Tab-separated table of C-alpha atoms in Angstrom:
chain	number	residue	atom	x	y	z
A	1	MET	CA	-21.869	60.339	25.573
A	2	THR	CA	-22.165	59.531	29.159
A	3	SER	CA	-20.965	61.870	32.143
A	4	LEU	CA	-18.305	60.034	34.208
A	5	LEU	CA	-18.772	62.041	37.381
A	6	PRO	CA	-21.885	62.754	39.504
A	7	SER	CA	-23.301	65.754	41.067
A	8	PHE	CA	-22.062	64.365	44.189
A	9	SER	CA	-19.925	61.512	44.964
A	10	PRO	CA	-18.053	60.470	48.409
A	11	LEU	CA	-15.274	58.986	45.685
A	12	PRO	CA	-12.651	61.628	44.049
A	13	PHE	CA	-13.108	59.728	40.617
A	14	PRO	CA	-16.159	56.804	40.981
A	15	PRO	CA	-15.860	54.067	38.025
A	16	HIS	CA	-17.587	53.933	35.369
A	17	ASN	CA	-18.604	50.575	33.858
A	18	GLY	CA	-15.412	49.380	35.691
A	19	ASN	CA	-12.935	51.382	34.009
A	20	LEU	CA	-11.303	54.971	34.115
A	21	LEU	CA	-9.524	56.289	31.342
A	22	PRO	CA	-6.876	58.604	32.074
A	23	ILE	CA	-8.277	62.437	32.786
A	24	GLU	CA	-5.936	64.970	32.293
A	25	LYS	CA	-4.513	67.392	35.727
A	26	LYS	CA	-7.322	70.355	34.386
A	27	ALA	CA	-10.313	68.244	34.669
A	28	ILE	CA	-9.135	66.626	38.001
A	29	HIS	CA	-8.441	70.106	39.272
A	30	TYR	CA	-12.090	71.443	38.265
A	31	TYR	CA	-13.508	68.203	39.403
A	32	LEU	CA	-11.782	68.891	42.824
A	33	ALA	CA	-13.204	72.515	42.911
A	34	PHE	CA	-16.567	71.264	42.356
A	35	TYR	CA	-16.100	68.345	45.228
A	36	ASN	CA	-15.088	71.228	47.563
A	37	ASN	CA	-17.378	73.932	46.625
A	38	ASN	CA	-20.429	72.328	44.688
A	39	SER	CA	-20.792	75.330	42.204
A	40	SER	CA	-23.582	74.555	39.931
A	41	HIS	CA	-21.691	76.095	36.762
A	42	LYS	CA	-20.303	73.282	34.358
A	43	LEU	CA	-18.713	72.900	30.903
A	44	GLU	CA	-18.720	69.523	28.733
A	45	MET	CA	-15.211	68.777	27.314
A	46	GLU	CA	-14.339	65.977	25.314
A	47	LYS	CA	-11.086	63.455	26.463
A	48	GLY	CA	-10.481	60.251	24.822
A	49	GLY	CA	-14.162	59.963	23.267
A	50	LEU	CA	-15.975	60.359	26.405
A	51	TRP	CA	-17.468	63.350	28.196
A	52	VAL	CA	-16.620	65.028	31.465
A	53	GLU	CA	-17.716	67.875	33.145
A	54	GLU	CA	-16.033	70.870	33.888
A	55	ILE	CA	-16.461	71.335	37.450
A	56	GLU	CA	-15.810	75.181	38.039
A	57	CYS	CA	-14.344	76.281	41.480
A	58	GLY	CA	-16.360	79.088	43.024
A	59	ASN	CA	-13.019	80.935	44.078
A	60	GLY	CA	-11.428	81.397	40.905
A	61	ALA	CA	-10.735	78.536	38.822
A	62	GLU	CA	-10.039	78.940	35.268
A	63	GLY	CA	-13.027	79.703	33.118
A	64	GLY	CA	-15.096	80.860	35.804
A	65	GLN	CA	-14.738	82.616	39.408
A	66	GLY	CA	-18.116	82.626	40.547
A	67	ARG	CA	-19.844	85.333	41.390
A	68	ASP	CA	-21.340	87.082	44.618
A	69	LYS	CA	-24.768	88.649	44.986
A	70	THR	CA	-24.138	91.699	43.680
A	71	GLY	CA	-22.351	90.223	40.503
A	72	ASN	CA	-18.844	90.671	40.894
A	73	THR	CA	-16.619	87.673	40.345
A	74	ARG	CA	-15.148	86.795	43.644
A	75	GLY	CA	-11.484	87.195	41.948
A	76	ASP	CA	-12.448	91.074	41.700
A	77	LEU	CA	-13.698	91.178	45.062
A	78	SER	CA	-10.213	89.357	46.464
A	79	LYS	CA	-8.417	91.699	44.142
A	80	LEU	CA	-10.079	94.595	45.752
A	81	ARG	CA	-8.920	93.260	49.515
A	82	TYR	CA	-5.459	92.782	48.239
A	83	GLY	CA	-5.198	96.365	46.631
A	84	LEU	CA	-6.587	97.849	49.904
A	85	VAL	CA	-3.969	95.719	52.236
A	86	THR	CA	-1.475	96.478	49.729
A	87	GLY	CA	-2.491	100.707	50.227
A	88	LEU	CA	-2.691	100.346	53.817
A	89	ALA	CA	0.498	98.851	54.115
A	90	ALA	CA	2.431	101.131	52.156
A	91	VAL	CA	0.879	103.741	54.418
A	92	GLY	CA	2.885	102.363	56.938
A	93	LEU	CA	5.815	101.335	55.664
A	94	ALA	CA	6.070	104.992	54.671
A	95	GLU	CA	5.603	106.017	58.555
A	96	THR	CA	7.973	103.685	60.015
A	97	SER	CA	10.466	104.153	57.120
A	98	TYR	CA	10.474	108.167	58.192
A	99	LEU	CA	10.814	107.421	62.048
A	100	THR	CA	13.789	104.619	61.060
A	101	TRP	CA	15.422	107.810	59.513
A	102	VAL	CA	14.695	109.850	62.159
A	103	LYS	CA	16.127	107.317	64.632
A	104	LEU	CA	18.966	106.157	63.157
A	105	PHE	CA	20.471	109.611	62.147
A	106	GLY	CA	19.058	111.685	64.283
A	107	GLY	CA	16.697	114.852	64.856
A	108	ALA	CA	13.220	116.148	66.041
A	109	VAL	CA	10.359	113.994	64.614
A	110	SER	CA	7.929	116.178	63.192
A	111	CYS	CA	4.722	115.400	65.452
A	112	PRO	CA	1.340	116.258	63.502
A	113	THR	CA	-0.559	117.350	66.652
A	114	GLY	CA	2.408	119.748	68.043
A	115	GLY	CA	4.606	119.142	70.958
A	116	ALA	CA	7.274	117.310	71.876
A	117	THR	CA	6.063	114.005	72.939
A	118	CYS	CA	6.293	112.019	69.626
A	119	SER	CA	9.931	112.724	69.914
A	120	ASP	CA	10.221	111.928	73.664
A	121	VAL	CA	8.274	108.313	72.894
A	122	LEU	CA	10.911	107.701	69.855
A	123	ASN	CA	14.074	108.583	72.069
A	124	SER	CA	12.361	106.386	75.304
A	125	ASP	CA	13.631	102.950	76.387
A	126	TYR	CA	10.429	101.365	74.635
A	127	ALA	CA	11.785	102.320	71.297
A	128	MET	CA	14.273	99.874	71.187
A	129	VAL	CA	13.387	96.019	71.148
A	130	PHE	CA	16.482	93.606	71.815
A	131	GLY	CA	18.668	96.617	70.673
A	132	VAL	CA	16.999	96.909	67.245
A	133	PRO	CA	15.076	100.193	66.772
A	134	LEU	CA	11.292	99.851	66.784
A	135	PRO	CA	10.528	101.607	63.501
A	136	PHE	CA	12.779	99.315	61.457
A	137	ILE	CA	10.807	96.444	63.402
A	138	GLY	CA	7.768	98.316	62.050
A	139	LEU	CA	9.072	98.722	58.272
A	140	LEU	CA	10.175	95.138	58.069
A	141	ALA	CA	6.348	93.943	59.225
A	142	TYR	CA	4.874	96.855	56.941
A	143	GLY	CA	7.469	96.140	53.892
A	144	THR	CA	6.527	92.088	54.242
A	145	VAL	CA	2.917	92.938	53.899
A	146	THR	CA	3.313	95.354	51.103
A	147	VAL	CA	5.128	92.885	49.272
A	148	LEU	CA	2.778	90.011	49.643
A	149	GLY	CA	-0.153	92.202	48.667
A	150	VAL	CA	1.645	93.558	45.528
A	151	TRP	CA	2.981	89.693	44.494
A	152	THR	CA	-0.946	88.724	44.965
A	153	LEU	CA	-2.027	91.861	42.570
A	154	LEU	CA	0.500	90.988	39.790
A	155	ASN	CA	0.164	86.838	39.556
A	156	THR	CA	-3.678	86.534	38.629
A	157	GLY	CA	-2.993	83.121	36.953
A	158	ASN	CA	-3.837	79.457	38.136
A	159	GLN	CA	-0.634	78.905	40.017
A	160	ALA	CA	-1.247	82.149	41.692
A	161	ARG	CA	-5.092	81.195	42.980
A	162	GLU	CA	-3.345	78.104	43.952
A	163	GLU	CA	-0.949	79.838	46.351
A	164	ASP	CA	-3.386	82.635	47.251
A	165	GLY	CA	-4.212	80.108	50.174
A	166	VAL	CA	-0.394	80.214	51.775
A	167	VAL	CA	-0.350	84.031	50.971
A	168	GLY	CA	-3.717	84.742	53.173
A	169	TRP	CA	-2.064	82.482	55.975
A	170	LEU	CA	1.107	84.614	55.868
A	171	LEU	CA	-0.972	88.061	55.761
A	172	LEU	CA	-3.034	86.405	58.519
A	173	ALA	CA	-0.164	85.560	60.936
A	174	SER	CA	1.836	88.922	59.655
A	175	THR	CA	-1.026	91.243	60.607
A	176	THR	CA	-1.984	89.671	63.775
A	177	ALA	CA	1.447	90.201	64.963
A	178	MET	CA	1.858	93.355	63.983
A	179	ALA	CA	-2.122	94.017	65.657
A	180	VAL	CA	-0.959	92.602	68.646
A	181	ALA	CA	2.066	94.435	68.874
A	182	SER	CA	0.326	97.589	68.218
A	183	ALA	CA	-2.116	96.839	71.467
A	184	TYR	CA	0.741	96.183	73.692
A	185	PHE	CA	2.747	99.156	72.602
A	186	MET	CA	-0.927	101.391	73.561
A	187	TYR	CA	-0.828	99.977	77.019
A	188	ILE	CA	3.035	101.048	77.119
A	189	LEU	CA	1.978	104.498	75.801
A	190	ASN	CA	-0.722	105.178	78.402
A	191	VAL	CA	0.576	102.842	81.307
A	192	LYS	CA	4.218	103.434	81.150
A	193	LEU	CA	4.686	106.789	79.892
A	194	GLU	CA	1.801	107.901	81.636
A	195	GLY	CA	-0.525	108.723	78.983
A	196	ALA	CA	2.080	110.216	76.365
A	197	SER	CA	0.770	111.384	73.297
A	198	CYS	CA	2.119	110.006	70.155
A	199	THR	CA	0.388	110.599	66.757
A	200	TYR	CA	2.378	107.678	64.751
A	201	CYS	CA	1.772	105.337	67.435
A	202	VAL	CA	-1.612	105.905	67.263
A	203	GLY	CA	-1.601	105.853	63.612
A	204	SER	CA	0.309	102.295	63.363
A	205	ALA	CA	-2.369	100.772	65.255
A	206	LEU	CA	-5.082	101.708	63.517
A	207	LEU	CA	-3.289	100.416	60.590
A	208	SER	CA	-2.350	97.326	61.961
A	209	LEU	CA	-6.261	96.530	63.063
A	210	SER	CA	-7.602	97.593	59.390
A	211	LEU	CA	-5.162	95.431	57.972
A	212	LEU	CA	-6.097	92.302	60.686
A	213	LEU	CA	-9.667	92.999	59.496
A	214	CYS	CA	-9.110	93.115	55.758
A	215	THR	CA	-7.003	89.827	55.987
A	216	LEU	CA	-9.816	87.945	57.997
A	217	LYS	CA	-12.401	88.879	55.301
A	218	GLY	CA	-10.544	86.319	53.347
A	219	PHE	CA	-11.606	83.377	55.807
A	220	THR	CA	-14.845	81.772	56.388
A	221	THR	CA	-16.617	80.114	58.791
A	222	LYS	CA	-15.039	76.598	58.025
A	223	ASP	CA	-11.359	78.440	58.950
A	224	ILE	CA	-12.028	79.556	62.396
A	225	ARG	CA	-10.318	76.601	64.630
A	226	ASN	CA	-7.146	77.293	62.402
A	227	VAL	CA	-7.403	81.040	62.243
A	228	VAL	CA	-7.906	81.276	65.986
A	229	SER	CA	-4.956	78.668	66.627
A	230	LEU	CA	-2.933	80.520	64.486
A	231	GLN	CA	-3.758	83.921	66.129
A	232	LEU	CA	-3.187	82.298	69.341
A	233	LEU	CA	0.195	81.380	68.962
A	234	VAL	CA	1.498	84.542	67.139
A	235	GLY	CA	-0.457	86.594	69.863
A	236	ALA	CA	1.265	84.823	72.755
A	237	SER	CA	4.709	84.780	71.115
A	238	VAL	CA	4.674	88.863	70.225
A	239	VAL	CA	3.631	89.326	74.177
A	240	VAL	CA	6.029	86.966	75.916
A	241	GLY	CA	8.776	88.779	73.287
A	242	LEU	CA	8.065	92.639	73.938
A	243	THR	CA	7.660	91.763	77.605
A	244	VAL	CA	10.855	90.038	77.899
A	245	ALA	CA	12.552	92.995	75.596
A	246	PHE	CA	10.884	95.818	77.658
A	247	GLY	CA	11.596	94.032	80.726
A	248	ASP	CA	15.720	94.297	80.070
A	249	ALA	CA	15.021	97.972	78.881
A	250	ASN	CA	13.573	98.667	82.722
A	251	SER	CA	16.262	96.737	84.394
A	252	ALA	CA	18.355	99.758	84.899
A	253	PHE	CA	16.243	101.914	86.509
A	254	ALA	CA	15.021	98.905	88.662
A	255	ARG	CA	18.145	98.513	90.011
A	256	GLY	CA	18.728	102.003	90.638
A	257	ASP	CA	21.958	102.000	88.445
A	258	ILE	CA	20.903	105.384	86.792
A	259	ASP	CA	22.972	108.533	88.489
A	260	LEU	CA	23.001	111.407	86.073
A	261	PRO	CA	24.526	114.566	87.358
A	262	PRO	CA	22.890	118.008	86.549
A	263	LEU	CA	24.992	119.282	83.628
A	264	GLU	CA	22.925	121.228	81.326
A	265	PRO	CA	24.343	122.013	78.059
A	266	GLU	CA	24.830	125.478	76.929
A	267	VAL	CA	22.957	127.196	74.568
A	268	SER	CA	24.677	128.446	71.526
A	269	THR	CA	22.247	130.207	69.036
A	270	SER	CA	21.650	134.084	69.224
A	271	SER	CA	18.860	135.977	69.843
A	272	SER	CA	17.019	138.032	67.424
A	273	PRO	CA	15.075	141.507	68.579
A	274	LYS	CA	11.853	139.720	68.474
A	275	GLU	CA	12.990	136.716	70.578
A	276	LEU	CA	14.784	139.405	72.941
A	277	SER	CA	11.232	141.270	73.355
A	278	LEU	CA	9.201	138.059	73.546
A	279	ALA	CA	11.454	136.660	76.164
A	280	LYS	CA	11.313	140.291	78.156
A	281	HIS	CA	7.753	140.531	77.697
A	282	LEU	CA	7.012	136.460	79.115
A	283	ARG	CA	8.950	137.593	82.009
A	284	SER	CA	6.853	140.815	82.593
A	285	ILE	CA	3.853	138.613	83.147
A	286	GLY	CA	4.785	136.002	85.061
A	287	ALA	CA	4.907	133.362	82.348
A	288	LYS	CA	7.504	130.334	83.253
A	289	MET	CA	9.033	127.352	81.944
A	290	TYR	CA	9.633	124.022	83.514
A	291	GLY	CA	11.953	121.530	82.501
A	292	ALA	CA	14.812	118.788	83.072
A	293	PHE	CA	18.379	118.889	82.351
A	294	TRP	CA	18.001	116.038	80.822
A	295	CYS	CA	15.742	116.505	78.441
A	296	SER	CA	16.481	117.199	74.801
A	297	HIS	CA	13.106	119.345	74.312
A	298	CYS	CA	13.698	121.791	76.826
A	299	PHE	CA	17.412	122.434	75.366
A	300	GLU	CA	15.802	122.844	71.920
A	301	GLN	CA	13.179	125.369	73.048
A	302	LYS	CA	16.247	127.220	74.449
A	303	GLN	CA	18.020	127.272	71.141
A	304	MET	CA	14.798	128.651	69.553
A	305	PHE	CA	15.202	131.731	72.095
A	306	GLY	CA	18.849	132.002	71.977
A	307	LYS	CA	21.413	132.464	74.704
A	308	GLU	CA	20.575	136.261	74.832
A	309	ALA	CA	16.918	135.965	75.152
A	310	MET	CA	17.247	132.817	77.882
A	311	LYS	CA	18.935	135.140	80.518
A	312	TYR	CA	15.083	136.860	80.504
A	313	VAL	CA	13.007	133.701	80.813
A	314	GLU	CA	11.991	132.465	83.826
A	315	TYR	CA	13.275	128.893	83.734
A	316	VAL	CA	12.904	126.190	86.728
A	317	GLU	CA	15.073	123.078	86.802
A	318	CYS	CA	12.492	120.328	88.080
A	319	PHE	CA	15.680	118.086	89.055
A	320	PRO	CA	18.219	120.560	90.108
A	321	GLU	CA	20.108	117.486	92.026
A	322	GLY	CA	20.507	115.316	89.014
A	323	TYR	CA	18.482	112.084	88.500
A	324	ARG	CA	19.005	109.108	90.401
A	325	LYS	CA	16.965	106.851	92.662
A	326	GLY	CA	14.819	107.785	95.316
A	327	VAL	CA	15.236	111.439	93.891
A	328	GLN	CA	12.498	113.683	94.093
A	329	ILE	CA	10.813	116.250	91.601
A	330	ALA	CA	11.398	119.940	92.827
A	331	LYS	CA	8.642	120.911	95.027
A	332	ALA	CA	8.099	123.956	92.560
A	333	CYS	CA	7.329	121.420	89.712
A	334	GLU	CA	5.249	119.359	92.091
A	335	ALA	CA	3.449	122.259	92.809
A	336	ALA	CA	2.481	123.062	89.524
A	337	ASN	CA	1.391	119.628	88.269
A	338	ILE	CA	4.204	119.278	85.718
A	339	GLN	CA	3.568	115.973	84.126
A	340	GLY	CA	6.161	116.423	81.394
A	341	PHE	CA	8.881	118.280	79.977
A	342	PRO	CA	9.118	121.483	79.233
A	343	THR	CA	5.462	122.392	80.129
A	344	TRP	CA	4.435	126.379	80.131
A	345	ILE	CA	2.465	127.997	82.450
A	346	ILE	CA	1.122	131.302	80.859
A	347	ASN	CA	-1.365	133.167	82.290
A	348	GLY	CA	-2.474	130.156	84.392
A	349	GLN	CA	-2.787	128.243	81.592
A	350	GLN	CA	-0.265	125.101	81.009
A	351	PHE	CA	1.057	124.566	77.821
A	352	SER	CA	2.820	120.956	77.235
A	353	GLY	CA	5.817	120.209	75.163
A	354	GLU	CA	8.099	122.445	72.757
A	355	GLN	CA	6.182	125.551	71.587
A	356	GLU	CA	6.702	127.301	68.585
A	357	LEU	CA	7.811	130.793	69.439
A	358	SER	CA	4.771	132.216	67.811
A	359	GLN	CA	2.440	129.805	69.889
A	360	LEU	CA	4.031	131.423	73.012
A	361	ALA	CA	3.389	134.913	71.790
A	362	GLU	CA	-0.286	134.239	70.829
A	363	ALA	CA	-0.913	132.403	74.538
A	364	SER	CA	0.712	135.517	76.100
A	365	GLY	CA	-0.860	138.009	74.089
A	366	PHE	CA	2.725	139.609	72.348
A	367	ASP	CA	2.475	141.343	69.135
A	368	ALA	CA	5.260	140.796	67.378
A	369	SER	CA	4.510	142.908	64.475
A	370	LYS	CA	5.530	145.685	66.698
A	371	VAL	CA	8.892	144.467	66.942
A	372	ALA	CA	11.844	145.608	64.472
A	373	ASN	CA	13.775	143.096	63.227
């Protein structure tokens, strides 16, 4: 018996003695895989009294997936990569789910690095894109990547392998959009929000970049042209979309339509003996709290002390005349180089953001253990 298929040929199925018997789809799949990958694995199979070489594809045809230099099958490496993608995306999904919940239902964001800047960023004009909360958009993005990764891990048959290329391109488009968007948000964070600290933003940017790198690992040098073209298209679309969205967000400020009267909410909590003692101690050493009437974290800081203790805290309002176009920050705040709210100055040292009372006690040298409850 002779083989119908030569080792190489420009024709898919060259004629043998003028005739070519029908070959089942499975054999065609093997041959095309060989034609594209030039794998050296071979196995004879019989069809209608003739022998046909089964050509195994190096990227995972049934019966032989090909091996790398370490002896691992490429299918195993693909599973490992998709497992990593799924795990990273799941972390991002959990993060954006939490932020979406806070954004939709209110409350302060628990910032791992302390202070109030995470909530400030979440409540800024840049936290909405065309009226949709930014964390919710991130939730959809991470959710999409998670679903694609899980689908690939759970489907290991031939059809899944054939569709693996489609999933790869979908992942590339998704992770490229996420990485470009994260880079844009880092620009916003450092330029528009004047270097505000946001642990969740930085974490999401690192996750997006890692997902993109994992996805790119699944492509070869032969795909460079298509990869670059897709990334340029997706990246440009994301940048243009965000620029338009954030341009709308800033339009009110650009037109000078913002006019906030200096109305400060009343502190409603009651003070304990420790809070009263801490407030008196802070006043005795000349500590000051700088804030703005519209700052939610300034109000939350006051609520920690309570209405009785706040009578002793030396509070400096940085916008006593309200906020509108052309209004300057109070001279006392400018002289103290206040960059955000609230800011404490204790013994000549600045403490930015909302502080726990225990932190203020430690910074000021207050011994709360000597105060009776």
